[in-house]
Tab-separated table of C-alpha atoms and ligand atoms in Angstrom:
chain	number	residue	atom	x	y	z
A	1	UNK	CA	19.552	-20.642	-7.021
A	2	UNK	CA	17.126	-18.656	-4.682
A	3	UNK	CA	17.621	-14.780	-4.569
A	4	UNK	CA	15.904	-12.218	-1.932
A	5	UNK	CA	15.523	-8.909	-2.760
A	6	UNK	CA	14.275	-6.025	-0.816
A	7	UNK	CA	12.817	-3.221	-2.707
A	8	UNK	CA	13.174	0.132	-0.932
A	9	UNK	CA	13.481	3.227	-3.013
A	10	UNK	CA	10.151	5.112	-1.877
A	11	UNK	CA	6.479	4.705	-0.442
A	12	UNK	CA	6.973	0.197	-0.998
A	13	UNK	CA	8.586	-1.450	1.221
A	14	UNK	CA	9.038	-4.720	-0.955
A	15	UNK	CA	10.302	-8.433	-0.237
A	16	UNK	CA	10.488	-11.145	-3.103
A	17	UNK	CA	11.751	-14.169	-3.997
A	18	UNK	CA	12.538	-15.989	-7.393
A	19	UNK	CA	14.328	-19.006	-8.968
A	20	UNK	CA	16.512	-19.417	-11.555
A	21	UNK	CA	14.064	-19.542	-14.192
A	22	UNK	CA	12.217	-16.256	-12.366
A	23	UNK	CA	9.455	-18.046	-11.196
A	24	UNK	CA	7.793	-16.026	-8.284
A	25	UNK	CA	7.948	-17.542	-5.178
A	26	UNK	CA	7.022	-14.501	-2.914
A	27	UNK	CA	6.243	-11.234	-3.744
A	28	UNK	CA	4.920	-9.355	-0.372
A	29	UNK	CA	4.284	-5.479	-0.828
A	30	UNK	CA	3.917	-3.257	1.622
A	31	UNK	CA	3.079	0.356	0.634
A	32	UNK	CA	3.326	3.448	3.137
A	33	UNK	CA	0.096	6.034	3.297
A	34	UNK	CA	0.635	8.816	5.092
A	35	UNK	CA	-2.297	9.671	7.780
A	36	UNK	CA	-2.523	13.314	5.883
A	37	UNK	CA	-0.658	15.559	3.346
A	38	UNK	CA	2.532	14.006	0.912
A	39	UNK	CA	5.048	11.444	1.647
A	40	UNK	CA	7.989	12.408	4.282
A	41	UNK	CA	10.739	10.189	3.207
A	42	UNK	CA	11.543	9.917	7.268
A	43	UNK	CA	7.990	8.811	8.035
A	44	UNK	CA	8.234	6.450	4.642
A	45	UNK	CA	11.390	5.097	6.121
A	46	UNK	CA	9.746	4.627	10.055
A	47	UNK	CA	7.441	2.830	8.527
A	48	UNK	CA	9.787	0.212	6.258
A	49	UNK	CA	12.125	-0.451	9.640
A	50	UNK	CA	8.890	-1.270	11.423
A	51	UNK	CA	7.758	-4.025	8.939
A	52	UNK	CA	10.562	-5.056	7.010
A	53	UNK	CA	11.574	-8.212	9.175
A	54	UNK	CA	8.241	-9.452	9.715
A	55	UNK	CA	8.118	-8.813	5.542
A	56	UNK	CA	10.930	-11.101	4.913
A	57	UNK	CA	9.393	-13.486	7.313
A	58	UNK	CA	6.298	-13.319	5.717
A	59	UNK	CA	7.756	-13.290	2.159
A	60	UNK	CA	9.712	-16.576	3.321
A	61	UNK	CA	6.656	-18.212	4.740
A	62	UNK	CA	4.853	-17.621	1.497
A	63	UNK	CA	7.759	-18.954	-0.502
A	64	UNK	CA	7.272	-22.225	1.960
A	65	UNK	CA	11.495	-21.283	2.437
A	66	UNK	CA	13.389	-21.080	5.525
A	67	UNK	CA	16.781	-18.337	5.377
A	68	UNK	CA	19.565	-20.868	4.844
A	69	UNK	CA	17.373	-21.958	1.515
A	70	UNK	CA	18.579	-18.042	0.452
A	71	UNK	CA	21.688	-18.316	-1.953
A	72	UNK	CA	21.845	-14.138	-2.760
A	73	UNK	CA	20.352	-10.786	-1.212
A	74	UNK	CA	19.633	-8.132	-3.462
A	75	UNK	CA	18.278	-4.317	-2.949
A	76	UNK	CA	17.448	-1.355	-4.436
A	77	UNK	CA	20.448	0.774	-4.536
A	78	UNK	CA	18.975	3.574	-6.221
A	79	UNK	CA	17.839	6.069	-7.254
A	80	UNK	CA	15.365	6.903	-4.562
A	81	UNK	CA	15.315	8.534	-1.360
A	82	UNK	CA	17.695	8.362	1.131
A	83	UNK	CA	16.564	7.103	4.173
A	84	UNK	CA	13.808	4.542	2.146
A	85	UNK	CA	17.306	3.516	0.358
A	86	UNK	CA	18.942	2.979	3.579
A	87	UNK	CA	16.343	0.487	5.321
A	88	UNK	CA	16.469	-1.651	2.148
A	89	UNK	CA	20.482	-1.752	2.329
A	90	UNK	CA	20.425	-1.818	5.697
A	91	UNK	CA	18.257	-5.379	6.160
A	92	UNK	CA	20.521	-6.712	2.805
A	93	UNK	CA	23.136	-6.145	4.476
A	94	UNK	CA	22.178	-7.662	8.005
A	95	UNK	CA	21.103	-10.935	6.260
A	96	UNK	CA	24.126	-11.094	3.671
A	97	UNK	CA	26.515	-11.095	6.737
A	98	UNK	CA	24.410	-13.300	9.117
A	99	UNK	CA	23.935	-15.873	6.558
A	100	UNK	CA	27.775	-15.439	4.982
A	101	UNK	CA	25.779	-15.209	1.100
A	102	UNK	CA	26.671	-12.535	-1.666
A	103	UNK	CA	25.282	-9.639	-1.898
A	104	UNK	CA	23.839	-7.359	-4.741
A	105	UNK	CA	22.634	-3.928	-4.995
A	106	UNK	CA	20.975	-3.194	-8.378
A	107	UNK	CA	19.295	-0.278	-10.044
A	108	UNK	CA	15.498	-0.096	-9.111
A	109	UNK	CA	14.999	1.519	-12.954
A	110	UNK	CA	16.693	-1.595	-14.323
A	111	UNK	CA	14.666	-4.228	-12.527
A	112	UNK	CA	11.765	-2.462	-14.188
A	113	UNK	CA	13.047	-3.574	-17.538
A	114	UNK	CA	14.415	-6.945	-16.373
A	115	UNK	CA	11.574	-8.553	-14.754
A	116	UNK	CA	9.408	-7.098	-17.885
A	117	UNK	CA	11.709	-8.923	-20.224
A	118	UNK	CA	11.717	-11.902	-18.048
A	119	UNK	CA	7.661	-12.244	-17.452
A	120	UNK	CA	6.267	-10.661	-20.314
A	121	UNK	CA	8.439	-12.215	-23.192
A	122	UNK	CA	9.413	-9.082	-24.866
A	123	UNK	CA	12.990	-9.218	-25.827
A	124	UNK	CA	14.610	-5.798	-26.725
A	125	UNK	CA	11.833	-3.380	-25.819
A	126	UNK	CA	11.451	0.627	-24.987
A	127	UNK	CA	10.423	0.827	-21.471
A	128	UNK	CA	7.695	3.573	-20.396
A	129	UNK	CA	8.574	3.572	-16.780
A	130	UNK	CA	5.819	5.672	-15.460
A	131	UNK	CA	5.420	5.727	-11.442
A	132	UNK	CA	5.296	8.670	-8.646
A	133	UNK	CA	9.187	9.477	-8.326
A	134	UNK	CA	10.213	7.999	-11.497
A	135	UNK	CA	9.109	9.165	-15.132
A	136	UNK	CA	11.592	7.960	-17.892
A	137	UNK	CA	11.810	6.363	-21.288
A	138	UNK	CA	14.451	3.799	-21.265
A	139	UNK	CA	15.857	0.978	-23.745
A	140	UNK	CA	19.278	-0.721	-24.098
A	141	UNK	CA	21.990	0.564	-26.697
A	142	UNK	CA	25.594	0.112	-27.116
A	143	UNK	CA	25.214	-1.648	-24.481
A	144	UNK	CA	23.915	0.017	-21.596
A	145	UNK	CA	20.446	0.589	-20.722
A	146	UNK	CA	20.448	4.470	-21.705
A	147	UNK	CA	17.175	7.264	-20.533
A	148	UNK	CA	15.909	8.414	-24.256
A	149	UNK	CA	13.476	11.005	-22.378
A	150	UNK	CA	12.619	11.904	-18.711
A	151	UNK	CA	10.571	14.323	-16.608
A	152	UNK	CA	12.309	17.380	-16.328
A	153	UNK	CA	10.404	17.839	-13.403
A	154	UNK	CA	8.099	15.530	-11.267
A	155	UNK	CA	7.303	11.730	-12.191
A	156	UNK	CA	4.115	11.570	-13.616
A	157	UNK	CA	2.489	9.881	-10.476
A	158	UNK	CA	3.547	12.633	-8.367
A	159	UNK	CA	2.212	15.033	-10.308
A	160	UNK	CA	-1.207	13.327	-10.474
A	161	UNK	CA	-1.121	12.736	-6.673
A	162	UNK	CA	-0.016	16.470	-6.031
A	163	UNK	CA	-3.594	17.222	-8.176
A	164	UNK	CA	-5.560	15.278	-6.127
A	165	UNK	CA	-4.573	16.594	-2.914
A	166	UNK	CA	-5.105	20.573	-4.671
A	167	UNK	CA	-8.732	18.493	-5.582
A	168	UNK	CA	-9.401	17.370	-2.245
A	169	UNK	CA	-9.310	13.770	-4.015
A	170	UNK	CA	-7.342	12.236	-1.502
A	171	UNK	CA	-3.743	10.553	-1.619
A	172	UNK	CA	-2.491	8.013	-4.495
A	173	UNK	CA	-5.232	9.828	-6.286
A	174	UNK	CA	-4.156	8.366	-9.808
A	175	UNK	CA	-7.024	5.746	-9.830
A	176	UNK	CA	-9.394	8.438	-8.716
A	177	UNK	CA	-8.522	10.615	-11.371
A	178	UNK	CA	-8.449	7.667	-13.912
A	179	UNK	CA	-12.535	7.276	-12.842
A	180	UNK	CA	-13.575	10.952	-12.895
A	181	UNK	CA	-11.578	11.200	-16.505
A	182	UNK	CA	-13.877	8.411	-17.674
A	183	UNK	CA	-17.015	11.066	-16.991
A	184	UNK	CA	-14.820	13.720	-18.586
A	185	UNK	CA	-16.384	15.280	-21.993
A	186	UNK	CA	-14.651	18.477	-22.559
A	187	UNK	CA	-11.114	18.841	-23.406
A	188	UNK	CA	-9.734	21.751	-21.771
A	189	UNK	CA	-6.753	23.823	-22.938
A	190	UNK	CA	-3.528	22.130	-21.080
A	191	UNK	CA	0.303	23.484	-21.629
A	192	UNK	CA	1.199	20.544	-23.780
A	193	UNK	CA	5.025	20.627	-22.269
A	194	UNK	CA	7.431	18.361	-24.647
A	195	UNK	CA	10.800	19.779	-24.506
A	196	UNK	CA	12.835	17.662	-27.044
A	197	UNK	CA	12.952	13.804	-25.652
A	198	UNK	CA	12.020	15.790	-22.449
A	199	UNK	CA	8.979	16.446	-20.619
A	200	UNK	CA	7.235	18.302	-17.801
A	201	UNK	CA	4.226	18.443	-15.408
A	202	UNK	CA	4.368	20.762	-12.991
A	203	UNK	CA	3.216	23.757	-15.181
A	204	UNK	CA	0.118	21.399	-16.267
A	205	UNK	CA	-0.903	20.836	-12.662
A	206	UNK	CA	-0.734	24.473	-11.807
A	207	UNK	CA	-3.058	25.087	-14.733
A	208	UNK	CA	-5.603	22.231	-13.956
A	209	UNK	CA	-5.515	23.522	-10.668
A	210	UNK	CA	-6.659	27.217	-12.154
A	211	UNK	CA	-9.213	25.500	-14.016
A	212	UNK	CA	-10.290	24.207	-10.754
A	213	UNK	CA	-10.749	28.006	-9.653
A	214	UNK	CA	-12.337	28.605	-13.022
A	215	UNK	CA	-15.279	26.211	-12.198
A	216	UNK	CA	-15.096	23.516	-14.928
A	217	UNK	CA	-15.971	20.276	-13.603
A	218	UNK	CA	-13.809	17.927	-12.180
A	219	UNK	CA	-14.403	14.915	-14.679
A	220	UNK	CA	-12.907	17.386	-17.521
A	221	UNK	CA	-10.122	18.805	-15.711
A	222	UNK	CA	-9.279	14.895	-14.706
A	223	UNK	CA	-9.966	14.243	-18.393
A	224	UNK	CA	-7.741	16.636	-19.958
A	225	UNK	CA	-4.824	15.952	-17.646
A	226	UNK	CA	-4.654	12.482	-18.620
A	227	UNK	CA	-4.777	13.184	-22.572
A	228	UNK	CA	-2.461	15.971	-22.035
A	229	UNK	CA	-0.139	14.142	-19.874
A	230	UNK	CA	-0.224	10.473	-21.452
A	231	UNK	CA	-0.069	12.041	-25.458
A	232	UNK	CA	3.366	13.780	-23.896
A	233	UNK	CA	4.103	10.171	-22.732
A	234	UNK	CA	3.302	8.112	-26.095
A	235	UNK	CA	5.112	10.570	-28.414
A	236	UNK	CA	8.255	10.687	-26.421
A	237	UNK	CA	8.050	7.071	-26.254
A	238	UNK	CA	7.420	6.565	-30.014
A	239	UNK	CA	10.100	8.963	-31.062
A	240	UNK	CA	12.415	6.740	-28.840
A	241	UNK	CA	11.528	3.827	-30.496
A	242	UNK	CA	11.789	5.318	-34.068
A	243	UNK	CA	15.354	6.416	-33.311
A	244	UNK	CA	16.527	2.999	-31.790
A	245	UNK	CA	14.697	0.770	-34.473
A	246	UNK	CA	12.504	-1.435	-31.467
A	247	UNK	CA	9.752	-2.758	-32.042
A	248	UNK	CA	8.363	-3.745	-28.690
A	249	UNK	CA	7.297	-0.939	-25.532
A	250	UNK	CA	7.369	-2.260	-22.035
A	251	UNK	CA	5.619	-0.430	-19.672
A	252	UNK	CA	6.309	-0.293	-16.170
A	253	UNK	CA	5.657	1.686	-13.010
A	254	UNK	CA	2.291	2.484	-10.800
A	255	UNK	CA	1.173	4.640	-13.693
A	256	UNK	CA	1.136	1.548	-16.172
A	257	UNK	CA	-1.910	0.413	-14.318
A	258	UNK	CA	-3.714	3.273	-15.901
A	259	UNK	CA	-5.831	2.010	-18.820
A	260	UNK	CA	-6.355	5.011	-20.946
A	261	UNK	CA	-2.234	5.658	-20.848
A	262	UNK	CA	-2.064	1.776	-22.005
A	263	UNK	CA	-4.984	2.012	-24.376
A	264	UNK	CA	-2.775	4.929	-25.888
A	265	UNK	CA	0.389	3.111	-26.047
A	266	UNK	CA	-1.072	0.508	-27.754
A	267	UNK	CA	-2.591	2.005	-29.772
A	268	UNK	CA	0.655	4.039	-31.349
A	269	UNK	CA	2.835	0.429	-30.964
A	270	UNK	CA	0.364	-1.111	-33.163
A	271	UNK	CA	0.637	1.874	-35.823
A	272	UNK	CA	3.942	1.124	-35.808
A	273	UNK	CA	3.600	-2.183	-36.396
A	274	UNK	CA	5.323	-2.905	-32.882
A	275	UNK	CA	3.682	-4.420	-29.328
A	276	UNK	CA	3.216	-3.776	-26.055
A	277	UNK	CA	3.922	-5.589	-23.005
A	278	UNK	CA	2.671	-5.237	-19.402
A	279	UNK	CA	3.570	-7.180	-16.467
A	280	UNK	CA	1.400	-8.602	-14.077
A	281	UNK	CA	-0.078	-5.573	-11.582
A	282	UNK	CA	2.403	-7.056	-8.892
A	283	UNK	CA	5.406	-7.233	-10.939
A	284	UNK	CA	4.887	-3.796	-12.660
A	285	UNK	CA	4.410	-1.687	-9.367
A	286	UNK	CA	7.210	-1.514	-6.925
A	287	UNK	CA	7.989	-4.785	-5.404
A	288	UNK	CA	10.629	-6.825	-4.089
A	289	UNK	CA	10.397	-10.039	-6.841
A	290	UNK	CA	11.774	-7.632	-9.379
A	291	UNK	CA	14.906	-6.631	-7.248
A	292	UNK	CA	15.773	-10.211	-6.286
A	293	UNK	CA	15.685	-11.289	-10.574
A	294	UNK	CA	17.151	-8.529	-11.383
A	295	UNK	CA	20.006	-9.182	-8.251
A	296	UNK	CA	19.906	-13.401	-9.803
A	297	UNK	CA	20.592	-12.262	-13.493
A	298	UNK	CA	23.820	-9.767	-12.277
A	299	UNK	CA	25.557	-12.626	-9.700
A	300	UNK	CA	25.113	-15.362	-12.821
A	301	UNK	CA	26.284	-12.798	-14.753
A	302	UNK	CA	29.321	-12.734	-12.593
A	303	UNK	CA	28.862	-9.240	-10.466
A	304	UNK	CA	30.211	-9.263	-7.024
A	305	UNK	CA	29.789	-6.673	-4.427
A	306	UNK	CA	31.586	-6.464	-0.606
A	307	UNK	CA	29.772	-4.710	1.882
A	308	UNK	CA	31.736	-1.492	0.938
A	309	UNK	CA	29.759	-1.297	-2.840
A	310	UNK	CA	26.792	-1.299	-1.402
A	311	UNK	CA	26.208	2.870	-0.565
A	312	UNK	CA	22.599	3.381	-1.558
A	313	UNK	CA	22.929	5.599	-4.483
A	314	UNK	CA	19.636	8.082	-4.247
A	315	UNK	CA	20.477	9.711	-8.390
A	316	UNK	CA	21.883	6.347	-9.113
A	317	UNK	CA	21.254	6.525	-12.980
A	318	UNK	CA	20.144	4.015	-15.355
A	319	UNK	CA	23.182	4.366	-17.772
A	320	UNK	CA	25.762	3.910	-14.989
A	321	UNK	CA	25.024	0.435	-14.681
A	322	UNK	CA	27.625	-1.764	-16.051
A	323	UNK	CA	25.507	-4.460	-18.458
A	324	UNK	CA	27.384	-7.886	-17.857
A	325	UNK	CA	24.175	-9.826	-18.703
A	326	UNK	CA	23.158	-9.451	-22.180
B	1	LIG	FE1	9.487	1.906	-9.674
């Protein structure tokens, strides 16, 4: 069985396609930079209905597939924003009804975990989804995936990205950040914001911004954000996986890509006598192979959806999806 899936929810515009057994047959991302400033979720959106039928073509042609070799469609549902979401569902549910095939519209947070558990050969983990919109800490109990912690605020990304631009580092500036933090030699004093399971960054960019002001160098301020930020990360995550008795951390999202946050997750899983997991770069960012496993594992579960279930869902959250898979 061959599924499509079109990932949607924010700056990717995302087509894959897997087999039954989640082999990757195409996995073509396309990620929106705006010319200047943040990302407008209107421009975002321009942008995916521009590309995203030569991105299907391409993700075919890479696949060496043709449409009628297509047995499902999946999207991203949600969460996400709006008019990203709409594009996604919007091509699904062009092809679904041109080519008479089901359709599926699964949670973006979900596919996170799924294609981890498929790829990676973790089992039961805790994921760390860490990405721009998206900062959670997520792992399956009485069966539903359930959110053990989350941002309060900003995902992690965006917070990182939001620094950059105050630092005249440019947009996506995580990697940038992750270079100059290498330099770094001075921690500087950071609001070290854990609420409960909870976190938040917004009051930690403000003050790396004043430290800006202050004239410490850049390498420390980068520095200090990411120990700040990624300690808030690993003891959220570690407290989740103390309290649900798991022994294996997934991580997932842009942000995973960042080596000091993994070099500190792995560094608490193995105190803990647990393990980590990463996917491949291409299967932990956004992307469209995740959606289409993720769409494959909820039709052989049995899931059907008419045109009518699939409303994009922009706070579509990760415990509202029914778990008819595991
Ligand atoms: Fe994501």
């Amino acid at each position: 069985m061959i599924t499509l899936g079109i990932e949607g929810t924010a700056h990717t515009l995302g087509v894959g396609i897997t087999d039954e057994k989640c082999n990757v047959l195409a996995n073509v991302i396309e990620m929106y930079r705006p010319p200047e400033g943040g990302l407008h979720p209107r421009e975002a959106a321009n942008h995916h209905t521009d590309i995203v039928a030569s991105t299907i073509s391409k993700a075919l042609t890479d696949a060496k597939l043709s449409l009628k070799d297509i047995d499902v469609i999946s999207f991203s549902k949600g969460p996400g924003l709006g008019p990203c979401l709409r594009v996604a569902a919007t091509a699904a549910r062009a092809l679904s009804v041109r080519l008479n095939i089901p359709i599926i519209g699964v949670n973006h947070c979900v596919a996170h975990v799924e294609i981890g558990n498929a790829t990676t050969g973790c089992t039961d983990p805790v994921l760390l989804y860490a990405s721009g919109g998206n900062t959670q800490i997520i792992a399956f109990a009485n069966g539903r995936y359930r959110i053990f912690g989350e941002t309060l605020d900003v995902g992690i990304g965006n917070m990182l990205d939001k620094l950059g631009r105050e630092l005249d580092l440019g947009y996506y500036a995580g990697p940038t950040i992750e270079k100059l933090a290498k330099e770094g030699t001075e921690l500087l004093d950071l609001p070290y914001s854990v609420k409960g399971m909870d976190i938040a960054f917004s009051g930690i960019m403000t003050s790396a911004v004043a430290l800006k002001k202050k004239g410490h160098r850049l390498e420390d301020i980068a520095f200090s954000v990411q120990e700040t930020c990624f300690a808030m990360l690993a003891e959220v995550t570690e407290r989740a996986m103390a309290h649900v008795g798991k022994s294996e951390v997934l991580m997932g999202g842009g942000v995973a890509q960042n080596k000091r946050l993994r070099g500190m997750i792995e560094t608490m899983a193995k105190e803990r006598d647990a393990k980590m997991f990463v996917p491949l770069p291409r299967l932990c960012i956004d992307n469209g192979a995740m959606i289409a496993w993720l769409g494959h594992i909820m039709y052989d579960s049995g899931v059907r959806m008419t045109i009518d279930d699939t409303k994009v869902e922009q706070r579509f959250r990760t415990d509202e999806v029914n778990v008819t898979w595991r």
